[in-house]
Amino acid sequence: MSLIIYALIQNGQKNSSIKKCIDTFSEEIEINLKIINYKELSAVFSVEVQKVEKADKADFIKYAEIIDKISKTCTLLPMRYGSLVTSYDDLYALLDKNYSAFLESIHKINGKEEYSVKVLFSSKNQDNIINNNLGDVSLKVPNILMGTSDSKQYLLEKYKKHTIEERRNKYIEKLKLSFLDEVRKLTECVEFNKTLTSAFIIDAVVLIEKYKKEKLLEGIDNLRKMYPENNIIITGPWPPYNFVNINIQ
Amino acid sequence: MDENKIIFSSGSIGEIKEELEKIQYGNQGRINATPENVESGLAKLVLTLIELIRKLMEKQAMRRIEGDSLTEEEIENLGETLMKLENKMDELKKIFNLTDKDLNLNLGPLGDLI
């Protein structure tokens, strides 16, 4: 038997509506979701009678869907995919050992939502966009590279590429600062993910109070006005996956 | 990409989707060594590390050029060395049937190696 844990919530407020939501959702997705309480915490989980052998993408999507659905009714601490224990005793032990850390994290994210902000270069001429934004496009070739030898010609080509890369990095840094100027008016909770392809300028997540959503959209619209040449997308609200990081005991 | 979650977009949504799909389906950056292809898997790993070092050397060379700290003789030697190294890498890539794209490992949450 395995108990798959989806999320932790602080019990007390909205208990009946959460229970109702979970019951309804359980029927929809044909997974029997259960709740157990431990002091101020509640854990949402399901019981798998058969041994969980292998995870697949469909399971992962379903897991995320469940967390997303519950997060619409209350603040929750999302558990990482694959969080499972083998008995009720283990589940209580988990809650007991990590009680303070769990509760502290829930307080930190209470009433807040996560949004993802991605800014990407458009496929149009990126070099022109960067040059127009940064100005001063002339390449200053160092004297040491003046000459016609193969070595110097080779290094000159490398130097040109290097200069383009440096200007690209400068542009990214400038845009990142403008982004932070806008977002820090709303929150200090901003994390940058490592950009995964060269088209990415910013891949960030922010955690804001629910009522600040419109302000976030205004801020990003200001960014769009400053850098109209890029592609921008905001998604959310997401459960606060990127702002809870607990080393489970 | 879950379209219901999009609350703001500007520019080309098609281009954004294309990039996000590249991440979702991109697994070419992983070493896929099996008993049958262990030789090329290992070659890929070794060449990736050499490529990383070569790129670092190139970066360092550019910094030194910018810092104007090289003599005429040093710049000739440096150019020749980097050129030969790049040619040698091209030869090795051909031998093991690898492209530049192959020499970039995805380190999961740490991102790409190069």
PDB file of C-alpha atoms in Angstrom, chain A residues 113-120 179 182-183 186 202-208 212-224 231-238, chain B residues 1-11 13 16 20:
ATOM      1  CA  GLU A 113      -0.192  32.944  -5.627  1.00  0.00           C
ATOM      2  CA  GLU A 114       2.644  32.146  -7.950  1.00  0.00           C
ATOM      3  CA  TYR A 115       2.883  33.524 -11.466  1.00  0.00           C
ATOM      4  CA  SER A 116       5.359  32.647 -14.172  1.00  0.00           C
ATOM      5  CA  VAL A 117       6.761  35.440 -16.339  1.00  0.00           C
ATOM      6  CA  LYS A 118       8.694  34.567 -19.468  1.00  0.00           C
ATOM      7  CA  VAL A 119      10.293  37.093 -21.795  1.00  0.00           C
ATOM      8  CA  LEU A 120      11.752  35.770 -25.022  1.00  0.00           C
ATOM      9  CA  PHE A 179      11.644  43.731 -14.761  1.00  0.00           C
ATOM     10  CA  GLU A 182       8.415  46.663 -11.788  1.00  0.00           C
ATOM     11  CA  VAL A 183       8.027  43.486  -9.768  1.00  0.00           C
ATOM     12  CA  LEU A 186       4.763  44.283  -5.432  1.00  0.00           C
ATOM     13  CA  ILE A 202      13.828  36.003 -18.525  1.00  0.00           C
ATOM     14  CA  ASP A 203      12.215  32.937 -17.054  1.00  0.00           C
ATOM     15  CA  ALA A 204      11.001  34.063 -13.654  1.00  0.00           C
ATOM     16  CA  VAL A 205       8.428  33.204 -11.041  1.00  0.00           C
ATOM     17  CA  VAL A 206       6.914  35.661  -8.617  1.00  0.00           C
ATOM     18  CA  LEU A 207       4.849  35.149  -5.505  1.00  0.00           C
ATOM     19  CA  ILE A 208       2.297  37.867  -4.849  1.00  0.00           C
ATOM     20  CA  LYS A 212      -2.029  42.178  -6.535  1.00  0.00           C
ATOM     21  CA  LYS A 213      -2.623  40.254  -9.755  1.00  0.00           C
ATOM     22  CA  GLU A 214      -3.830  43.321 -11.696  1.00  0.00           C
ATOM     23  CA  LYS A 215      -0.822  45.322 -10.493  1.00  0.00           C
ATOM     24  CA  LEU A 216       1.470  42.579 -11.751  1.00  0.00           C
ATOM     25  CA  LEU A 217      -0.198  42.714 -15.160  1.00  0.00           C
ATOM     26  CA  GLU A 218       0.220  46.501 -15.198  1.00  0.00           C
ATOM     27  CA  GLY A 219       3.894  46.171 -14.299  1.00  0.00           C
ATOM     28  CA  ILE A 220       4.552  43.659 -17.052  1.00  0.00           C
ATOM     29  CA  ASP A 221       2.647  45.822 -19.497  1.00  0.00           C
ATOM     30  CA  ASN A 222       5.012  48.666 -18.601  1.00  0.00           C
ATOM     31  CA  LEU A 223       7.889  46.309 -19.394  1.00  0.00           C
ATOM     32  CA  ARG A 224       6.277  45.500 -22.732  1.00  0.00           C
ATOM     33  CA  ASN A 231       7.568  38.017 -26.762  1.00  0.00           C
ATOM     34  CA  ILE A 232       6.121  38.005 -23.256  1.00  0.00           C
ATOM     35  CA  ILE A 233       3.864  35.527 -21.540  1.00  0.00           C
ATOM     36  CA  ILE A 234       2.491  35.348 -18.009  1.00  0.00           C
ATOM     37  CA  THR A 235       0.839  32.201 -16.725  1.00  0.00           C
ATOM     38  CA  GLY A 236      -0.829  31.433 -13.458  1.00  0.00           C
ATOM     39  CA  PRO A 237      -1.963  31.413 -10.812  1.00  0.00           C
ATOM     40  CA  TRP A 238       0.084  28.363  -9.852  1.00  0.00           C
TER      41      TRP A 238
ATOM     42  CA  MET B   1       1.508  24.711 -22.283  1.00  0.00           C
ATOM     43  CA  ASP B   2      -1.808  24.964 -20.437  1.00  0.00           C
ATOM     44  CA  GLU B   3      -3.599  27.675 -22.402  1.00  0.00           C
ATOM     45  CA  ASN B   4      -6.145  28.239 -19.619  1.00  0.00           C
ATOM     46  CA  LYS B   5      -3.312  29.517 -17.480  1.00  0.00           C
ATOM     47  CA  ILE B   6      -2.221  32.278 -19.847  1.00  0.00           C
ATOM     48  CA  ILE B   7      -3.279  35.600 -18.367  1.00  0.00           C
ATOM     49  CA  PHE B   8      -1.138  37.926 -20.476  1.00  0.00           C
ATOM     50  CA  SER B   9       0.807  37.646 -23.677  1.00  0.00           C
ATOM     51  CA  SER B  10       2.364  39.992 -26.168  1.00  0.00           C
ATOM     52  CA  GLY B  11       4.320  39.399 -29.356  1.00  0.00           C
ATOM     53  CA  ILE B  13       2.355  33.367 -29.128  1.00  0.00           C
ATOM     54  CA  ILE B  16       6.601  31.290 -27.494  1.00  0.00           C
ATOM     55  CA  LEU B  20       8.385  25.942 -24.784  1.00  0.00           C
TER      56      LEU B  20
END
